[in-house]
Structure formats: C-alpha cells, structure tokens
Coordinates of C-alpha atoms in Angstrom, one line a residue:
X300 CA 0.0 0.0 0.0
X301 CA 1.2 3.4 -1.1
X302 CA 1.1 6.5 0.8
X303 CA 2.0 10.2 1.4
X304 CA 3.6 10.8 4.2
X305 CA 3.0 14.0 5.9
X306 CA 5.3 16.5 7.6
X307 CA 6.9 15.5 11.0
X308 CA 5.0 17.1 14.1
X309 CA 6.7 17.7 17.3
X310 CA 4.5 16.0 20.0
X311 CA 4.7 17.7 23.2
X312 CA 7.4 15.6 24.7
X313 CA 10.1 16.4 22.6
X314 CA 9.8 13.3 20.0
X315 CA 8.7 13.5 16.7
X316 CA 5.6 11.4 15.3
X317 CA 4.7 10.8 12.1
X318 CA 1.1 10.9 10.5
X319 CA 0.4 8.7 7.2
X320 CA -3.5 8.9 6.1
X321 CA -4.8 6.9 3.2
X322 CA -5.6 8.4 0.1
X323 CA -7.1 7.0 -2.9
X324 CA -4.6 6.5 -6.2
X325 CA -4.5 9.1 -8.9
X326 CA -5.8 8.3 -12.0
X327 CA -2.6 8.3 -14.7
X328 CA -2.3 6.9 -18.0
X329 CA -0.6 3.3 -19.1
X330 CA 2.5 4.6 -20.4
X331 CA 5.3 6.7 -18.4
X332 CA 5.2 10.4 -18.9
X333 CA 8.6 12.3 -19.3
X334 CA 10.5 13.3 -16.1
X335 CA 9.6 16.8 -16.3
X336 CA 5.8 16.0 -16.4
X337 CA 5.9 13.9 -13.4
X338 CA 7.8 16.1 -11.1
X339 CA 5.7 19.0 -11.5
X340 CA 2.3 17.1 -11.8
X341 CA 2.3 14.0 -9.6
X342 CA 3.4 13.9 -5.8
X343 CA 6.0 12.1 -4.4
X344 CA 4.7 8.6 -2.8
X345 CA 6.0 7.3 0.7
X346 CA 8.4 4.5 0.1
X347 CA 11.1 4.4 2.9
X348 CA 13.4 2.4 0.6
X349 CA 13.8 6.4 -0.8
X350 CA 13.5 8.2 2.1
X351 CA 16.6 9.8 3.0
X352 CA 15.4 10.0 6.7
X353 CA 15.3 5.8 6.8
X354 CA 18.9 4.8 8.3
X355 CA 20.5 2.0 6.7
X356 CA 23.3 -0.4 7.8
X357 CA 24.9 0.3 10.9
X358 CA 23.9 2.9 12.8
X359 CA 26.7 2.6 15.9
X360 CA 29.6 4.7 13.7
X361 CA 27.3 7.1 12.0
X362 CA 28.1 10.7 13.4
X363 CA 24.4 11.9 14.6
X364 CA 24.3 15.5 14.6
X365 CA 22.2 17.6 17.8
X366 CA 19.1 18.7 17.4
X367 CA 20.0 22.5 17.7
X368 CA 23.2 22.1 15.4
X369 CA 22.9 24.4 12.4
X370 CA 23.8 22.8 9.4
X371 CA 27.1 24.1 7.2
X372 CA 26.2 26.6 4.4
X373 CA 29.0 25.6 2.3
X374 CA 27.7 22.1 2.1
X375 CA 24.6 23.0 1.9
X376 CA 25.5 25.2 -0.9
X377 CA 27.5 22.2 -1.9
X378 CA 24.7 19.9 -2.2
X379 CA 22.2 22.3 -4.1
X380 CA 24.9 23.2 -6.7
X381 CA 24.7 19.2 -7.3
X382 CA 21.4 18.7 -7.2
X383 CA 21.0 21.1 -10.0
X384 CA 23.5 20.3 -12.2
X385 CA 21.6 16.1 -11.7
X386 CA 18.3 18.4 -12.6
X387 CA 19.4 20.0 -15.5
X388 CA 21.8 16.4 -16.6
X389 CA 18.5 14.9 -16.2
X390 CA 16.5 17.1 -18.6
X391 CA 19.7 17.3 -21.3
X392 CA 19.5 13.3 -21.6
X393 CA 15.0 14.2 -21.7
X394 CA 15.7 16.7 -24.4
X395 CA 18.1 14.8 -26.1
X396 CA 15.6 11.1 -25.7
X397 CA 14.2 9.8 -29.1
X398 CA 10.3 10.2 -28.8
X399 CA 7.5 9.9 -30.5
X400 CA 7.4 12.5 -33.1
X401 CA 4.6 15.0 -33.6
X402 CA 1.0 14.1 -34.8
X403 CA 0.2 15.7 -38.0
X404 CA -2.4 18.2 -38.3
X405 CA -5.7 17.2 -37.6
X406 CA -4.6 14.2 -35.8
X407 CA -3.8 13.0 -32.1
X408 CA -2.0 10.7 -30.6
X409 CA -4.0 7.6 -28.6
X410 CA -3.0 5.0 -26.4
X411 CA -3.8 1.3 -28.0
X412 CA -2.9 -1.9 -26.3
X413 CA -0.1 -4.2 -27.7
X414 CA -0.5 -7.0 -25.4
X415 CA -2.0 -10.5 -26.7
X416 CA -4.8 -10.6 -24.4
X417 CA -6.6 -7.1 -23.9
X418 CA -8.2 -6.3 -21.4
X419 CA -10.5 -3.4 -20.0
X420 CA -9.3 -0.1 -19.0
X421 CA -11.1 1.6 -16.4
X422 CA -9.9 4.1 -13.7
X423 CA -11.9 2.0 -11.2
X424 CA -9.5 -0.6 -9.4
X425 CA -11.7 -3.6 -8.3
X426 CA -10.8 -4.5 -4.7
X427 CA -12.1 -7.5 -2.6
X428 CA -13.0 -7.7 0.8
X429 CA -12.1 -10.7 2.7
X430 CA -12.5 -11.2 7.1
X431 CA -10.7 -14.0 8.6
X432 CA -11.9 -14.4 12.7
X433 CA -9.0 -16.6 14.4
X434 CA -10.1 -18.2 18.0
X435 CA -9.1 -16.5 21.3
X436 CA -5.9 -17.8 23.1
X437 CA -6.0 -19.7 25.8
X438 CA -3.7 -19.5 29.0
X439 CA -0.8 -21.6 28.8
X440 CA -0.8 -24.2 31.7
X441 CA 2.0 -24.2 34.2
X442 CA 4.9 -26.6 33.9
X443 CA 4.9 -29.2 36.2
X444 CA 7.7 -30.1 38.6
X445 CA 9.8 -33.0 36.7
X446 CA 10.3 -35.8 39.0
X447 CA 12.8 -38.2 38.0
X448 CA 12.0 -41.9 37.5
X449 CA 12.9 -44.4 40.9
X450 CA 15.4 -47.3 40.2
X451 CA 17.2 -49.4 42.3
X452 CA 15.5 -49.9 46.3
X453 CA 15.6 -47.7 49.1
X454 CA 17.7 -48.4 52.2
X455 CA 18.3 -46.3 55.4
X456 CA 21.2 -47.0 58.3
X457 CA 21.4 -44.8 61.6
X458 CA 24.5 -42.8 62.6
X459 CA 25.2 -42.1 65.6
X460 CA 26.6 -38.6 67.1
X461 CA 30.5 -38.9 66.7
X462 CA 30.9 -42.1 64.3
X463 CA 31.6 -40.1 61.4
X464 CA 33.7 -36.7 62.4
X465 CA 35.5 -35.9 65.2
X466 CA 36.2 -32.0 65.5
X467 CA 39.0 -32.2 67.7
X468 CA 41.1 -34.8 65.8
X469 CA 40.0 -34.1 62.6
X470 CA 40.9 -30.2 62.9
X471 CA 44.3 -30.8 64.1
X472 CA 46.2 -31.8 60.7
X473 CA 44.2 -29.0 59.1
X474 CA 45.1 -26.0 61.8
X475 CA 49.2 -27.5 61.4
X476 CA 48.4 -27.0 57.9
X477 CA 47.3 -23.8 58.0
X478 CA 49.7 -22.3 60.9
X479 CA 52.6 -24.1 58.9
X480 CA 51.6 -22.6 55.5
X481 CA 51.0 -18.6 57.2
X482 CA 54.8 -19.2 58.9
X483 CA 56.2 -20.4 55.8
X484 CA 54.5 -17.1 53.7
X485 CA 55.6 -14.8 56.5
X486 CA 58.9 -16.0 56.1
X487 CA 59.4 -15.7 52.3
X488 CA 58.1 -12.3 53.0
X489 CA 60.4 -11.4 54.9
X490 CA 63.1 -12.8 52.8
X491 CA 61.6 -11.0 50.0
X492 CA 61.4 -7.8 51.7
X493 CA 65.3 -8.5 52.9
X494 CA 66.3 -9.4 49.0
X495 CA 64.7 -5.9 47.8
X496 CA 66.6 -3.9 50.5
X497 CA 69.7 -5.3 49.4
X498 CA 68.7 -5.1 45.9
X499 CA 68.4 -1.2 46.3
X500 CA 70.9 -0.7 48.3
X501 CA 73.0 -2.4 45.2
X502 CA 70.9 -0.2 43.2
X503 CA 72.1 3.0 45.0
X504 CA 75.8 1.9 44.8
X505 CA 75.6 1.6 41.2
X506 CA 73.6 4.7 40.7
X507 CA 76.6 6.5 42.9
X508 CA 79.4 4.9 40.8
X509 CA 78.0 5.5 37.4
X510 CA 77.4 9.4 38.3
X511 CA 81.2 9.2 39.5
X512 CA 81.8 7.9 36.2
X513 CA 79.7 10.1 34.9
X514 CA 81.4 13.4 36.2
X515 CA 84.7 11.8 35.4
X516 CA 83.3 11.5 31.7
X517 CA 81.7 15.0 31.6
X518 CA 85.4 16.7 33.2
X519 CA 87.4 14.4 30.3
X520 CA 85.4 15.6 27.5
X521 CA 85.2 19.6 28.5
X522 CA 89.1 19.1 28.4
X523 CA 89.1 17.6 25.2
X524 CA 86.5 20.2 24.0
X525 CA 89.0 22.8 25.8
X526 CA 92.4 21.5 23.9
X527 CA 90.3 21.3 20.5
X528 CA 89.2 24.9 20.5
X529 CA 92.4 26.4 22.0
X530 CA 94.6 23.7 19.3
X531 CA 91.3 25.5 16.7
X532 CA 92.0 28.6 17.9
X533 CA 96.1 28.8 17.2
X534 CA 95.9 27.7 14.2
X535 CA 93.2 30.2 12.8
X536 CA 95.3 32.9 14.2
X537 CA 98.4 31.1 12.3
X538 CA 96.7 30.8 9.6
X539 CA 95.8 34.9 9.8
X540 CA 98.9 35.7 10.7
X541 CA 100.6 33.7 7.3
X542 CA 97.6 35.2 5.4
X543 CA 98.8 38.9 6.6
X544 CA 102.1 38.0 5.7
X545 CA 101.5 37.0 2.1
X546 CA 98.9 39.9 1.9
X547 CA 101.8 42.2 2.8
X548 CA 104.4 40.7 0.5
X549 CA 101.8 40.7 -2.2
X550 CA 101.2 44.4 -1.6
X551 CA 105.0 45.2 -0.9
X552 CA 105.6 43.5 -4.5
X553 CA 102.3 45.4 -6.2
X554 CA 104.0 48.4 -5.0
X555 CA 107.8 47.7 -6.1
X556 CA 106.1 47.2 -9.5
X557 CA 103.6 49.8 -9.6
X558 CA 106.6 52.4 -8.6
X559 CA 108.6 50.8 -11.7
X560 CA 105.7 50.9 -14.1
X561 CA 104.7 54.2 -13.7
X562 CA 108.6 56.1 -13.7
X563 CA 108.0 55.9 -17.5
X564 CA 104.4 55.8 -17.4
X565 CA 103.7 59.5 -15.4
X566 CA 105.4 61.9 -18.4
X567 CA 103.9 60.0 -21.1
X568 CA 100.6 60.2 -19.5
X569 CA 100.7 64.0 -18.7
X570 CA 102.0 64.6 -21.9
X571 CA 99.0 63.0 -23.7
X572 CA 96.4 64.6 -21.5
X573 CA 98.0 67.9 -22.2
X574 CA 97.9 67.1 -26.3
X575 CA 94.1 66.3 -25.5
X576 CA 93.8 69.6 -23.7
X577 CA 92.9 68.2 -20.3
X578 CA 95.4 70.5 -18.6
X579 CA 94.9 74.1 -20.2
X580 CA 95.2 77.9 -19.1
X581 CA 92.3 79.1 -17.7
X582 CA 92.2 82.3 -19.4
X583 CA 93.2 80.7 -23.1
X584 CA 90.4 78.6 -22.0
X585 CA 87.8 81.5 -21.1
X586 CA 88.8 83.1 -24.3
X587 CA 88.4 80.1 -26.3
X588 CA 84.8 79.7 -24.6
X589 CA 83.9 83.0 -23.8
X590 CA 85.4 85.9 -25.9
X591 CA 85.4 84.0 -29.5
X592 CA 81.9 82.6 -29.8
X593 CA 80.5 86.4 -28.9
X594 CA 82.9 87.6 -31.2
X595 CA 81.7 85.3 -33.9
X596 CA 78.6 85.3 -33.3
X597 CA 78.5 89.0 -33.3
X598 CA 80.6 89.1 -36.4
X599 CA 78.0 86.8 -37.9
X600 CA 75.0 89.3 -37.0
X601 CA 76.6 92.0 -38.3
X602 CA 77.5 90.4 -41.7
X603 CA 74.0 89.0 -41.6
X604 CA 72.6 92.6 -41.8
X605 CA 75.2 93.7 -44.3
X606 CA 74.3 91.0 -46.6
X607 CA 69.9 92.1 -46.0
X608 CA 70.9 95.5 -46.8
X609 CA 72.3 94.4 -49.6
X610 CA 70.0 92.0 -51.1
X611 CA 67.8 95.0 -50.1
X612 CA 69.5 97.5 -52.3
X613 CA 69.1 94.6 -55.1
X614 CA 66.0 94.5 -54.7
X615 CA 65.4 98.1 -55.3
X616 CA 68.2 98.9 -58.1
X617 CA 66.1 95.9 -60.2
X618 CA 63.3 97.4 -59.3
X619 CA 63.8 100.6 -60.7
X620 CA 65.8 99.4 -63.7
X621 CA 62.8 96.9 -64.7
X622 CA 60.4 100.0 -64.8
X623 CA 62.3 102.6 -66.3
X624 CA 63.2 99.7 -68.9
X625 CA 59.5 99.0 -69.1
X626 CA 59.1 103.1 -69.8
X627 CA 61.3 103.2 -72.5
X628 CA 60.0 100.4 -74.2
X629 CA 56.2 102.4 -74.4
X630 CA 57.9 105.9 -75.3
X631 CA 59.9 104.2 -78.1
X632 CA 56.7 103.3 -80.5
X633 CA 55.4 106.6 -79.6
X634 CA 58.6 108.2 -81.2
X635 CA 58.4 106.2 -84.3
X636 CA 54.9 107.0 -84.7
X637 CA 55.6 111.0 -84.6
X638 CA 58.4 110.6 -87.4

C-alpha cells in the first residue's frame, strides 16, 4: 500500500511522530510520462526504501548530529549546486531522448494496447474484501515439577553422634596446615622484603658509581672540547697571521712594480692629457669659450645685416631698372609714330 507521508509534528514531549493517512490512487495513463511532467504534476509517494530520513546499515559509527546544530552553508551550498546540475543532466539526456514524433495536423495521438490478451481499462481498481476471525488464546498451563524416575530400592542406616567426624582430631592436621603454611609465607616475605633492600641498596651503589663515572666523563670531555678549541684557535690565528704576511708581500711586491711601471708611465701620460687639452690655461680657455663665440657670433649678425641690406638694395636697383626699362620700351613706339 502506497502512501503520502505528511510533515513530522513535534509532539509535546520532545519526540517526533509521524502521520500517514490513506488516500485513494490518482488516475494516470498506461504509459510513463517524461520526467519533467511527473515532477511537476504528480506527488511524491511514501516509500522508505527512498527516504533519506530511513537509516540504513549500521547505525553505531554514523556521526548523529544535535538537534540544535545548524547545518554548514558551504555544504549546503554544496549539495544544491549538485542537485541542480543532476536536474538540468537529467533534462539534457530528456531533451536529447528519441520520442514519439509529432501528430500531423488534424490528428492526435492515442494509447492502443499491444499486449495478446486485452483487457478493460477503467480508472476504477476492483478491490475484494475478505474477514478472517481466528479463535481466542488460551492460557498456557504451568509446567509441572519434573520428578525423575525411581530405580534401584531404598535403604536407610542410623549414625550415631560422633561415628563419622571428630572435630578435635579431625581439625588438628588441618590448623598445622594452615599455621605451617602462614609461617612459611611470613617468612618468604620477609626474605623478600630482605632481598629488595639489598637489591636497592645495590641499586644506590651503582647509581653512585656510574654518576662518578659520569662526572669523570663530563670533566674528560670539557678538556678535550678545551684543547680542540684552544689547538682550533692557534691555528686560525696562524693561519691569519701567514695570510697577513702573504697579503703584505703581495702588496710590498704590487707596490715595487707599480713604482717601476709608472717612472716611465707619469710623463707619457701627462704629456697625452696635455695634447688632448685636459690640462689648459684658464684664461686661453675663457677666451676660447667665452670671448670668440660672442665675437663670432657678433661678427655673424653684423654680416648678416650687411648681406639684407644688400640684397635690399638689389631688390630696389632691379626694381627701378625693370620699370624705367618698361618706360622706355612704351615711349619708343610713340617716337616712331611721330616721325
């Protein structure tokens, strides 16, 4: 039997209840509809082999969260990012699904049975009702006592007070037992306890003799640790000293041929750099930098001006020679003209 399960309700007590009520089946067609059309028309039935809230397996290592703990928001996240990429996966492989193709126009689609028998399809779903009465129970007697079968015959004898067990004698080998036994423990006790003070007092006298040895062995090796660094020592400063004494031989002979080198080396040099004019007379130099560029460039203005004045004076002698040439030529026809 199928049914909907509804929402949990807290009962009063703190535990949770569920309420299941019977509903009658929807009516729906032979054939499954698409995926799509089922989730948004039809509800979800109650099966607990889907319900997520149904624990499986066992339950003694699974980590129960509290009541009142709040669930994380990146897994929740988490698991709704999933859940719709399965959703939209889902309706890719629906799209991409061979179907029936389209009715043409004027036509529809029906559903026709392809089974050998057919049968009749009705939305009605015949049921049968059937009552089975069972008798009452009855109490279950009470067992009765089990009494074991007689064999062989009975026979009795009399036994008179003291035939069998005398206290007095008969307690005697047990109490020299006993007293002979709590002697004997008390004195392996005491042996035992005379064994372990010896023992420790061994004990101590080893402990005293390897801490001797042990002092011995720390004063030995801070000697040895005080000859390495002081044998360390002198021989890093012999080795510095050495090092000084080839630096200064090194530098004694860089200087011997340094001195040697540069005898013959000083003249030539300050006769070069004097060719190249690095050591000069300061006022040759101010009038080389100074005096002869203003003088030039003065030079240069003034011969500048001469030579506009002149192209000036050109100008106007062409001038005037162009239109006293250009009068001469109209007054010559004129002449001819008269004669």
């Amino acid at each position: 039997m199928t049914s909907v399960l509804q929402p949990q309700k807290e009962a009063p007590n703190g535990t949770y209840t569920f309420a299941s009520r019977p509903r009658p089946v929807q009516n729906r067609t032979k054939y499954r509809e698409p995926a799509a059309e089922q989730s948004d028309g039809q509800s979800n039935y109650g099966n607990i082999m889907y319900d997520r809230r149904v624990v499986r397996g066992n339950t003694y290592a699974q980590h129960i969260l509290p009541v009142a703990a709040q669930p994380d928001p990146i897994e929740v996240q988490r698991q709704q990012e999933s859940r719709r990429r399965s959703v939209a996966r889902k309706r890719a492989m629906e799209q991409f699904r061979p179907r029936t193709p389209e009715a043409l126009e004027g036509r529809k689609h029906i559903d026709v049975q392809t089974e050998l028998y057919l049968e009749e399809l009705n939305d009605r779903v015949e049921d049968t009702s059937v009552e089975c009465q069972t008798d009452a129970f009855l109490d279950k007697p009470a067992t009765p006592l089990f009494i074991p079968a007689k064999s062989g015959k009975d026979v009795a004898t009399q036994i008179e007070e003291g035939e069998l067990f005398d206290f007095d004698m008969e307690v005697r080998p047990v109490l020299e037992v006993l007293v002979g036994k709590t002697v004997e423990q008390a004195l392996l006790e005491v042996m035992e306890e005379e064994e372990l003070a010896s023992l420790r007092a061994q004990q101590r006298a080893f402990e005293e003799l390897r801490n001797a040895e042990l002092v011995e062995v720390q004063r030995l090796e801070e000697q040895e640790r005080r000859h390495r660094e002081e044998k360390e020592r002198r021989i890093t400063q012999q080795r510095e000293v050495l090092k000084k004494e080839m630096e200064t031989a090194d530098k004694i002979a860089a200087r011997a041929f340094a001195q040697h080198y540069l005898a013959d080396l000083l003249p030539s040099v300050y006769t070069t750099l004097r060719e190249h004019g690095y050591f000069y007379d300061p006022v040759e130099r101010d009038i080389e930098t100074g005096f002869l560029p203003w003088l030039m460039a003065h030079v240069s203005n003034t011969l500048e001006k001469r030579y506009v004045a002149r192209a000036v004076l050109d100008m106007l002698i062409h001038d005037v020679t162009q239109k006293r040439l250009e009068l001469f030529q109209q007054m010559q026809p004129h002449d001819h003209s008269t004669q």
